[in-house]
Amino acid sequence: MEEKPIDTFLVSLCYISDHIGFYGSIKHSPSDFVVTEIDVTGQLVTKDCRKGSEGIQRASNNEHDIKKRKIGPNVADFTHVIDACVKDISDSVREKVEYVSDDHNLLVSFTLEKENLETLEAISYLSSSLGVLPSDFSYAGIKDKKAITFQSMVVKKVTPQRLHEIESLLEHKGLKIHNIRPANQHLHLGQMTGNHFMLIVRDVRHHSDDTSEDLQKRVDETVHNVTNRGFLNYYGPQRFGKGQNVQSHEIGLALLKEEMAHATKLLFTAEDSDDPVNKAKKYFFETEDAKGALALMPCYKIRERLVLRALNRYGWSDEGCVRSWLSIPHAMRIFYIHAYCSKIWNEATSYRMCTYGSKVVEGDLVLCTDDTHDKSSLGDRVRVVTATDEEQTIYSIHQVVLPMPGHSVAYPTNQVGQWYIEALANAGLQSCKFRIGKLQLNVPGCYRHIVKYPHNLLYKLIFGSDDQCQGMDDRTNPEGLNSQKISLKLSFELDSSCYATVLLREMMKCNF
């Protein structure tokens, strides 16, 4: 059964390649989607320590793969790659950090393994169990929900012993913590090289309008294209809240317009479910009784409970709504703003590619890398393409960037720049300064490459039952390939802030 598209604006986004693709089902179970963070030194963040990313044979040589890592020896057999990436590592050398005795200054690092949980939801469970605030945790990135993920985290005001004490309490929530050790600094968003993915795409078959009989050829074609042409670097569905009646970008727009009461109503718009969280949301939405909704809201929903507690104290006025938003951590407040800006960036990228294609044209913005040794800021390295640059083909498409809206970014000087002006005006943001003093939010904006490439991409079609695929059975069926149930195994790495679901969308020509 085909999955429904997540929303209309993602479905409408264009592709960079025109291959036919194929149908398949992703995230059949969390174990089909394993994500392992790669830290700033290029090491995989695993259960017991950080391990060097295993080098594997790429699908083909990629001249655009300009961001190379130091990796280990090549592993030709896919099974060995899978085993090497998931096995525990013993005899590790752990970093020795001076232990700080003052609990308020104490920082502890650990590896978080989570299954079928959002990162912020996992932090809510952890903070509730430890008796600290969600803002006491720092991390490098948000990971997929319906997946098994591994990532580094740092928490303050908690001892290593306290973390060990709650380990058994977390497992029934889909959480495990490993490699607990003292740390000497917080983590920051984006403080990683990228992520390693091991995925299974199930029920692989031709699209309904594809008359080809050679499924292997279709898969080979898609891998060749994404390896050599890349994929459009859209923000993925998890950025916007997949499957929700109200998505994160809608709340972000309301906050940018300083419509605080409306943003609060959107936060408490329930989904079509009768679980305790949605019962509490429905009750508040219908009655505006913050105290009653607080009694109904589960303890682990830290964000919603903080807002309800503030509304109960300060009332349902504009000032009360402002105070309620200020009650949640800054990272959670800015998340909604970034979701809206991400939506605009996605649509701008699609418009730019539909208008100009892969040719770099006058008025484009490019990120120059020839002066990275300087102490110049990212913005100082962004240049506007001139008519001479276009004529002499000075730049390539992988250098083109587009801005996330904000008060400190430049916009393209071609038709894309005009598109930004019109899009923000249509949303009622024509005079937005991207500074929300009431909420202590400052949105400078940033630049993002419109095209990215997978690293170390390896793939294999397999056939048989789901159980066989789950066990990584490596038998192939060259004859009668399409008469069997087919799955596709993939292993690859993506740079920080790139989405595997977006890469799969480009490969398969499916929306998830």
Coordinates of C-alpha atoms in Angstrom, one line a residue:
M1 CA 0.0 0.0 0.0
E2 CA 1.5 3.3 -1.0
E3 CA 2.1 5.9 1.6
K4 CA 0.2 9.2 1.3
P5 CA 2.3 12.3 0.6
I6 CA 3.1 14.2 3.7
D7 CA 2.0 17.6 2.4
T8 CA 1.3 19.5 -0.8
F9 CA 4.3 21.8 -0.7
L10 CA 6.8 19.0 -0.5
V11 CA 5.1 17.0 -3.2
S12 CA 5.2 20.0 -5.6
L13 CA 9.0 20.4 -5.3
C14 CA 11.0 19.6 -8.4
Y15 CA 13.8 17.1 -8.9
I16 CA 17.3 17.6 -10.3
S17 CA 17.3 14.4 -12.5
D18 CA 14.7 13.1 -14.9
H19 CA 15.2 9.3 -14.4
I20 CA 12.1 7.2 -13.9
G21 CA 12.9 5.8 -10.4
F22 CA 11.0 3.1 -8.7
Y23 CA 8.4 2.5 -5.9
G24 CA 9.3 1.2 -2.5
S25 CA 8.3 1.5 1.2
I26 CA 10.6 3.0 3.7
K27 CA 10.6 2.9 7.5
H28 CA 8.6 -0.3 7.6
S29 CA 10.1 -0.6 11.1
P30 CA 12.6 1.5 13.0
S31 CA 15.3 -1.1 12.4
D32 CA 15.0 -0.5 8.7
F33 CA 16.4 3.0 9.2
V34 CA 19.6 3.1 11.3
V35 CA 21.2 6.5 11.7
T36 CA 24.7 7.0 13.3
E37 CA 26.1 10.4 13.9
I38 CA 29.6 11.3 12.6
D39 CA 31.3 13.7 14.9
V40 CA 33.6 16.6 13.9
T41 CA 36.6 14.3 13.8
G42 CA 35.0 11.9 11.3
Q43 CA 34.3 9.2 13.9
L44 CA 31.0 7.2 14.1
V45 CA 29.2 7.8 17.5
T46 CA 28.5 4.2 18.5
K47 CA 27.4 2.4 21.6
D48 CA 30.7 2.3 23.4
C49 CA 32.9 4.8 21.7
R50 CA 33.4 6.8 18.6
K51 CA 34.6 4.6 15.7
G52 CA 36.3 5.6 12.5
S53 CA 33.9 5.5 9.5
E54 CA 34.6 2.4 7.5
G55 CA 35.6 3.2 3.9
I56 CA 33.4 1.4 1.3
Q57 CA 33.5 1.2 -2.4
R58 CA 31.4 3.9 -3.9
A59 CA 28.8 3.3 -6.6
S60 CA 31.0 5.3 -9.0
N61 CA 33.6 7.9 -8.9
N62 CA 32.1 11.3 -8.1
E63 CA 34.1 14.4 -9.1
H64 CA 31.8 16.6 -7.1
D65 CA 32.5 14.8 -3.8
I66 CA 34.6 17.7 -2.6
K67 CA 34.1 17.1 1.1
K68 CA 36.4 14.1 1.7
R69 CA 37.0 12.4 5.0
K70 CA 39.8 10.3 6.4
I71 CA 38.5 6.8 6.3
G72 CA 39.7 3.3 6.8
P73 CA 40.4 0.6 4.4
N74 CA 37.9 -0.4 1.7
V75 CA 35.5 -3.2 2.5
A76 CA 34.2 -4.9 -0.6
D77 CA 31.5 -7.1 0.8
F78 CA 28.4 -5.4 1.9
T79 CA 27.7 -7.8 4.7
H80 CA 31.0 -6.9 6.3
V81 CA 30.2 -3.2 6.0
I82 CA 26.9 -3.7 7.8
D83 CA 28.6 -5.8 10.5
A84 CA 31.4 -3.4 11.0
C85 CA 29.1 -0.4 11.3
V86 CA 26.8 -2.0 14.0
K87 CA 29.1 -4.1 16.1
D88 CA 30.2 -3.0 19.5
I89 CA 33.7 -1.8 19.8
S90 CA 35.9 -2.9 22.6
D91 CA 39.3 -1.8 23.9
S92 CA 38.5 1.8 23.2
V93 CA 40.6 4.7 24.4
R94 CA 38.4 7.1 26.1
E95 CA 39.1 10.8 26.4
K96 CA 40.4 11.8 29.9
V97 CA 38.7 14.9 31.1
E98 CA 39.1 16.6 34.4
Y99 CA 36.2 15.8 36.6
V100 CA 34.4 18.9 38.1
S101 CA 33.0 18.4 41.6
D102 CA 30.5 21.3 41.5
D103 CA 27.3 19.8 40.3
H104 CA 26.1 23.1 38.8
N105 CA 29.2 23.2 36.6
L106 CA 29.3 19.5 35.9
L107 CA 29.1 18.4 32.3
V108 CA 28.6 14.8 31.3
S109 CA 28.7 13.4 27.8
F110 CA 26.9 10.2 26.7
T111 CA 25.7 8.4 23.5
L112 CA 22.0 8.4 23.2
E113 CA 20.4 5.4 21.4
K114 CA 16.7 5.9 20.7
E115 CA 14.1 4.0 18.8
N116 CA 10.8 5.4 17.4
L117 CA 11.2 8.7 19.3
E118 CA 11.8 12.3 18.3
T119 CA 14.9 13.8 19.7
L120 CA 13.0 16.5 21.7
E121 CA 10.7 13.9 23.0
A122 CA 13.6 11.8 24.1
I123 CA 15.1 14.8 25.9
S124 CA 11.7 15.3 27.7
Y125 CA 11.9 11.8 29.0
L126 CA 15.5 12.2 30.1
S127 CA 15.0 15.6 31.8
S128 CA 11.9 14.3 33.6
S129 CA 13.8 11.2 34.8
L130 CA 16.9 13.2 35.9
G131 CA 15.0 16.2 37.4
V132 CA 16.6 18.8 35.2
L133 CA 15.4 21.1 32.4
P134 CA 15.3 20.2 28.7
S135 CA 17.6 23.2 28.2
D136 CA 20.3 21.5 30.3
F137 CA 20.9 19.1 27.3
S138 CA 22.9 20.0 24.3
Y139 CA 23.3 18.0 21.0
A140 CA 24.6 18.4 17.5
G141 CA 21.4 17.6 15.6
I142 CA 17.8 16.3 15.5
K143 CA 17.5 12.7 14.4
D144 CA 14.6 10.8 12.7
K145 CA 11.7 9.6 14.8
K146 CA 10.8 6.2 13.1
A147 CA 14.4 4.9 13.2
I148 CA 17.1 3.6 15.5
T149 CA 19.6 6.5 16.0
F150 CA 22.9 7.0 17.8
Q151 CA 24.1 10.5 18.7
S152 CA 26.2 12.4 21.2
M153 CA 24.6 14.4 24.0
V154 CA 25.9 16.5 26.8
V155 CA 23.9 17.3 30.0
K156 CA 24.8 19.7 32.8
K157 CA 24.2 19.4 36.6
V158 CA 24.1 15.6 36.4
T159 CA 26.7 13.2 37.6
P160 CA 27.7 10.1 35.7
Q161 CA 26.5 7.9 38.5
R162 CA 23.0 9.5 38.2
L163 CA 22.9 8.7 34.5
H164 CA 23.8 5.1 35.3
E165 CA 21.0 4.9 37.9
I166 CA 18.2 5.7 35.3
E167 CA 19.4 3.4 32.6
S168 CA 17.0 0.6 33.4
L169 CA 14.1 3.1 33.6
L170 CA 14.6 4.3 30.1
E171 CA 14.5 1.1 28.1
H172 CA 10.7 0.7 28.1
K173 CA 10.6 4.2 26.5
G174 CA 12.8 3.2 23.6
L175 CA 15.9 4.8 25.0
K176 CA 19.4 3.6 25.9
I177 CA 22.4 5.5 27.1
H178 CA 26.0 4.4 26.5
N179 CA 29.5 5.6 27.0
I180 CA 28.9 7.9 30.0
R181 CA 31.9 10.1 30.7
P182 CA 32.7 13.6 32.0
A183 CA 32.9 16.4 29.4
N184 CA 34.4 19.8 29.3
Q185 CA 32.1 21.7 27.0
H186 CA 28.6 21.7 25.6
L187 CA 27.6 20.6 22.1
H188 CA 26.2 23.0 19.5
L189 CA 23.7 22.4 16.7
G190 CA 25.7 21.5 13.6
Q191 CA 28.7 20.4 15.5
M192 CA 29.2 17.2 13.5
T193 CA 30.4 16.1 10.1
G194 CA 27.2 14.3 9.1
N195 CA 25.4 11.0 9.6
H196 CA 25.9 7.4 8.4
F197 CA 22.7 5.6 7.2
M198 CA 21.9 1.9 6.8
L199 CA 18.5 1.6 5.2
I200 CA 16.2 -1.1 3.9
V201 CA 13.6 -0.1 1.2
R202 CA 11.0 -2.8 1.0
D203 CA 8.6 -3.9 -1.7
V204 CA 10.7 -2.4 -4.4
R205 CA 9.0 -2.5 -7.8
H206 CA 8.4 -0.5 -10.9
H207 CA 6.2 2.6 -10.9
S208 CA 2.7 1.8 -12.2
D209 CA 3.4 3.6 -15.5
D210 CA 6.8 2.0 -16.1
T211 CA 6.8 -0.7 -18.7
S212 CA 10.4 -1.8 -18.2
E213 CA 11.1 -5.4 -17.1
D214 CA 14.5 -4.7 -15.7
L215 CA 14.3 -3.5 -12.1
Q216 CA 18.0 -3.8 -11.6
K217 CA 18.6 -1.4 -14.5
R218 CA 16.2 1.1 -12.9
V219 CA 18.0 1.0 -9.6
D220 CA 21.5 1.3 -11.2
E221 CA 20.3 4.3 -13.2
T222 CA 19.0 6.1 -10.0
V223 CA 22.2 5.4 -8.1
H224 CA 24.3 6.6 -11.0
N225 CA 22.4 9.9 -11.2
V226 CA 22.4 10.8 -7.5
T227 CA 26.1 9.9 -7.3
N228 CA 27.1 12.1 -10.3
R229 CA 24.4 14.8 -10.3
G230 CA 23.5 14.9 -6.7
F231 CA 20.1 15.7 -5.2
L232 CA 18.4 18.9 -4.3
N233 CA 19.2 19.6 -0.7
Y234 CA 15.6 20.1 0.6
Y235 CA 14.8 20.1 4.3
G236 CA 13.1 16.8 5.0
P237 CA 9.6 16.0 6.3
Q238 CA 10.7 15.7 9.9
R239 CA 11.5 19.4 9.9
F240 CA 7.8 20.2 9.5
G241 CA 6.1 17.6 11.6
K242 CA 5.0 14.6 9.5
G243 CA 1.4 13.5 9.8
Q244 CA 0.3 16.4 12.1
N245 CA -2.9 18.5 11.5
V246 CA -0.8 21.5 12.3
Q247 CA 2.9 21.5 11.2
S248 CA 5.7 23.3 12.8
H249 CA 6.2 25.9 10.0
E250 CA 2.6 27.1 10.6
I251 CA 3.4 27.8 14.3
G252 CA 6.7 29.5 13.1
L253 CA 4.8 31.8 10.8
A254 CA 2.4 32.9 13.6
L255 CA 5.4 33.6 15.9
L256 CA 7.1 35.7 13.2
K257 CA 3.9 37.7 12.8
E258 CA 3.8 38.0 16.6
E259 CA 0.4 36.4 16.7
M260 CA 1.0 34.8 20.1
A261 CA -2.5 33.6 20.9
H262 CA -2.8 32.1 17.5
A263 CA 0.5 30.3 17.8
T264 CA -0.5 28.9 21.1
K265 CA -3.8 27.6 19.7
L266 CA -1.8 26.0 16.9
L267 CA 0.5 24.3 19.4
F268 CA -2.5 22.7 21.1
T269 CA -4.3 21.6 17.9
A270 CA -4.8 17.9 18.4
E271 CA -4.3 15.1 15.9
D272 CA -6.9 12.5 15.0
S273 CA -6.1 10.3 18.0
D274 CA -7.5 9.6 21.5
D275 CA -4.2 9.1 23.2
P276 CA -3.6 11.0 26.5
V277 CA -1.7 13.8 24.8
N278 CA -4.3 14.5 22.2
K279 CA -7.1 14.3 24.8
A280 CA -5.4 17.0 26.8
K281 CA -4.9 19.1 23.7
K282 CA -8.5 18.7 22.7
Y283 CA -9.7 19.7 26.2
F284 CA -7.6 22.9 26.2
F285 CA -8.5 23.8 22.6
E286 CA -12.2 23.6 23.4
T287 CA -12.2 25.0 27.0
E288 CA -9.1 27.2 27.3
D289 CA -8.8 25.7 30.8
A290 CA -5.1 25.6 31.2
K291 CA -5.2 24.1 34.7
G292 CA -7.5 21.3 33.7
A293 CA -5.4 20.5 30.6
L294 CA -2.3 20.5 32.7
A295 CA -3.8 17.8 34.9
L296 CA -4.5 15.7 31.8
M297 CA -1.2 16.3 30.0
P298 CA 1.4 13.4 30.5
C299 CA 4.4 14.3 32.5
Y300 CA 6.9 13.6 29.7
K301 CA 5.4 16.4 27.5
I302 CA 7.6 19.0 29.0
R303 CA 7.1 21.7 26.4
E304 CA 3.3 21.6 26.5
R305 CA 3.2 21.4 30.3
L306 CA 5.5 24.5 30.6
V307 CA 3.2 26.4 28.3
L308 CA 0.1 25.3 30.2
R309 CA 1.6 26.1 33.6
A310 CA 2.5 29.6 32.4
L311 CA -1.0 30.2 30.9
N312 CA -2.6 29.0 34.2
R313 CA -0.4 31.6 36.1
Y314 CA -0.6 34.6 33.7
G315 CA -3.9 34.1 31.9
W316 CA -5.0 33.8 28.3
S317 CA -4.0 37.4 27.3
D318 CA -1.5 38.4 24.8
E319 CA 1.0 39.0 27.6
G320 CA 0.1 35.6 29.1
C321 CA 0.8 33.9 25.7
V322 CA 4.2 35.7 25.4
R323 CA 5.1 34.5 28.9
S324 CA 4.0 31.0 28.1
W325 CA 6.3 30.9 25.0
L326 CA 9.2 32.4 27.1
S327 CA 8.7 29.5 29.5
I328 CA 10.1 26.9 27.1
P329 CA 13.8 26.7 26.2
H330 CA 15.1 29.0 23.5
A331 CA 16.1 26.1 21.2
M332 CA 12.4 24.9 21.2
R333 CA 11.1 28.5 20.4
I334 CA 13.5 29.0 17.6
F335 CA 12.8 25.6 16.1
Y336 CA 9.4 26.8 14.9
I337 CA 10.8 29.8 13.3
H338 CA 13.5 27.7 11.5
A339 CA 10.7 25.4 10.3
Y340 CA 9.0 28.2 8.5
C341 CA 12.2 29.5 7.0
S342 CA 13.0 26.0 5.9
K343 CA 9.7 25.8 4.0
I344 CA 10.6 29.1 2.2
W345 CA 14.0 27.8 1.4
N346 CA 12.6 24.6 -0.1
E347 CA 10.2 26.4 -2.3
A348 CA 12.9 28.9 -3.4
T349 CA 15.2 26.1 -4.4
S350 CA 12.5 24.4 -6.4
Y351 CA 11.7 27.7 -8.2
R352 CA 15.4 28.3 -8.9
M353 CA 15.9 24.9 -10.4
C354 CA 12.7 25.1 -12.5
T355 CA 13.7 28.5 -13.7
Y356 CA 17.4 28.1 -14.5
G357 CA 18.2 24.4 -14.2
S358 CA 21.8 23.3 -13.3
K359 CA 23.4 26.2 -15.1
V360 CA 24.9 28.9 -12.9
V361 CA 23.5 32.2 -14.0
E362 CA 24.0 35.9 -13.3
G363 CA 22.5 36.9 -10.0
D364 CA 23.0 33.5 -8.4
L365 CA 24.8 33.3 -5.0
V366 CA 27.9 31.1 -4.7
L367 CA 29.9 30.1 -1.7
C368 CA 33.6 30.4 -2.6
T369 CA 36.0 27.9 -0.9
D370 CA 39.3 29.4 -2.1
D371 CA 39.7 31.6 1.0
T372 CA 38.5 29.2 3.7
H373 CA 41.8 29.6 5.5
D374 CA 40.9 33.2 6.2
K375 CA 39.0 34.2 9.3
S376 CA 36.2 35.6 7.2
S377 CA 32.6 34.8 8.0
L378 CA 30.4 32.6 5.9
G379 CA 28.6 35.6 4.6
D380 CA 31.8 37.2 3.5
R381 CA 32.5 34.2 1.2
V382 CA 29.1 34.4 -0.5
R383 CA 29.4 36.2 -3.9
V384 CA 27.0 37.3 -6.5
V385 CA 27.6 35.7 -10.0
T386 CA 28.3 38.3 -12.6
A387 CA 27.5 38.2 -16.4
T388 CA 31.2 37.6 -17.0
D389 CA 31.2 34.7 -14.5
E390 CA 28.3 33.1 -16.3
E391 CA 29.8 33.6 -19.7
Q392 CA 33.1 32.0 -18.6
T393 CA 31.4 29.2 -16.6
I394 CA 33.5 30.1 -13.5
Y395 CA 31.2 28.4 -11.0
S396 CA 29.5 25.0 -10.8
I397 CA 26.0 24.2 -9.5
H398 CA 27.4 22.5 -6.3
Q399 CA 28.7 26.0 -5.3
V400 CA 25.3 27.7 -5.5
V401 CA 23.7 28.6 -2.2
L402 CA 20.3 30.1 -1.3
P403 CA 19.6 32.0 1.9
M404 CA 17.4 31.0 4.7
P405 CA 15.4 34.2 5.4
G406 CA 16.8 36.4 8.1
H407 CA 18.0 39.9 8.8
S408 CA 21.7 39.4 7.9
V409 CA 21.6 37.5 4.6
A410 CA 21.8 38.7 1.0
Y411 CA 19.3 37.5 -1.6
P412 CA 20.0 36.6 -5.3
T413 CA 19.8 39.5 -7.7
N414 CA 17.9 37.5 -10.4
Q415 CA 14.4 36.3 -10.6
V416 CA 14.9 34.2 -7.5
G417 CA 15.5 37.3 -5.4
Q418 CA 12.2 38.7 -6.6
W419 CA 10.5 35.4 -5.7
Y420 CA 11.7 35.7 -2.1
I421 CA 10.2 39.2 -1.9
E422 CA 6.8 38.1 -3.2
A423 CA 6.7 34.9 -1.1
L424 CA 7.4 36.8 2.2
A425 CA 4.9 39.5 1.2
N426 CA 2.2 36.9 0.5
A427 CA 2.7 35.5 3.9
G428 CA 2.3 38.9 5.5
L429 CA 6.0 39.2 6.3
Q430 CA 6.9 42.1 4.0
S431 CA 8.0 44.3 6.9
C432 CA 9.3 41.5 9.1
K433 CA 12.7 42.3 10.7
F434 CA 13.3 38.7 11.8
R435 CA 13.8 39.9 15.4
I436 CA 11.1 39.1 17.9
G437 CA 11.9 41.1 21.0
K438 CA 9.0 39.8 22.9
L439 CA 10.2 36.2 22.6
Q440 CA 14.0 37.0 22.7
L441 CA 14.4 35.5 19.2
N442 CA 17.0 36.8 16.7
V443 CA 16.9 35.2 13.2
P444 CA 20.0 36.3 11.2
G445 CA 19.5 33.7 8.5
C446 CA 22.1 31.5 6.8
Y447 CA 23.1 30.0 3.5
R448 CA 22.6 26.4 2.3
H449 CA 23.9 24.6 -0.8
I450 CA 21.1 23.7 -3.1
V451 CA 22.8 20.5 -4.4
K452 CA 24.5 17.9 -2.3
Y453 CA 26.0 14.4 -3.0
P454 CA 25.9 11.2 -1.0
H455 CA 29.3 9.8 0.2
N456 CA 30.3 6.1 0.1
L457 CA 27.0 5.0 -1.4
L458 CA 26.7 1.2 -1.6
Y459 CA 23.5 -0.7 -2.6
K460 CA 22.2 -4.2 -3.2
L461 CA 18.9 -5.6 -4.4
I462 CA 17.8 -8.7 -2.5
F463 CA 14.8 -11.0 -2.7
G464 CA 12.8 -13.1 -0.3
S465 CA 10.6 -12.7 2.7
D466 CA 10.7 -9.7 5.1
D467 CA 12.4 -12.0 7.7
Q468 CA 15.1 -12.8 5.3
C469 CA 15.7 -9.1 4.5
Q470 CA 15.7 -8.3 8.2
G471 CA 18.4 -10.8 8.7
M472 CA 20.5 -9.2 5.9
D473 CA 20.2 -12.3 3.7
D474 CA 22.5 -11.6 0.7
R475 CA 21.2 -14.1 -1.8
T476 CA 20.4 -12.6 -5.2
N477 CA 18.0 -13.7 -7.9
P478 CA 19.1 -12.6 -11.3
E479 CA 16.5 -14.8 -13.0
G480 CA 12.9 -13.9 -12.3
L481 CA 14.0 -10.9 -10.3
N482 CA 10.6 -9.2 -10.6
S483 CA 8.6 -12.2 -9.7
Q484 CA 9.9 -12.1 -6.1
K485 CA 9.4 -9.7 -3.3
I486 CA 12.4 -7.3 -3.6
S487 CA 14.1 -5.2 -1.1
L488 CA 16.9 -2.7 -1.5
K489 CA 19.7 -2.3 1.1
L490 CA 21.6 1.0 1.1
S491 CA 24.6 2.3 3.1
F492 CA 25.8 5.9 2.7
E493 CA 26.8 9.0 4.5
L494 CA 25.4 12.5 4.2
D495 CA 26.8 15.8 5.3
S496 CA 25.4 17.6 8.3
S497 CA 21.8 18.9 7.9
C498 CA 21.1 16.7 4.8
Y499 CA 18.1 14.3 4.9
A500 CA 18.2 10.7 3.8
T501 CA 14.4 10.8 3.0
V502 CA 15.2 13.7 0.5
L503 CA 17.9 11.6 -1.1
L504 CA 15.5 8.6 -1.4
R505 CA 12.8 10.9 -2.8
E506 CA 15.3 12.0 -5.6
M507 CA 16.3 8.4 -6.3
M508 CA 12.9 6.8 -6.3
K509 CA 10.7 9.7 -7.4
C510 CA 8.4 9.0 -4.5
N511 CA 7.1 11.3 -1.7
F512 CA 7.2 9.9 1.9

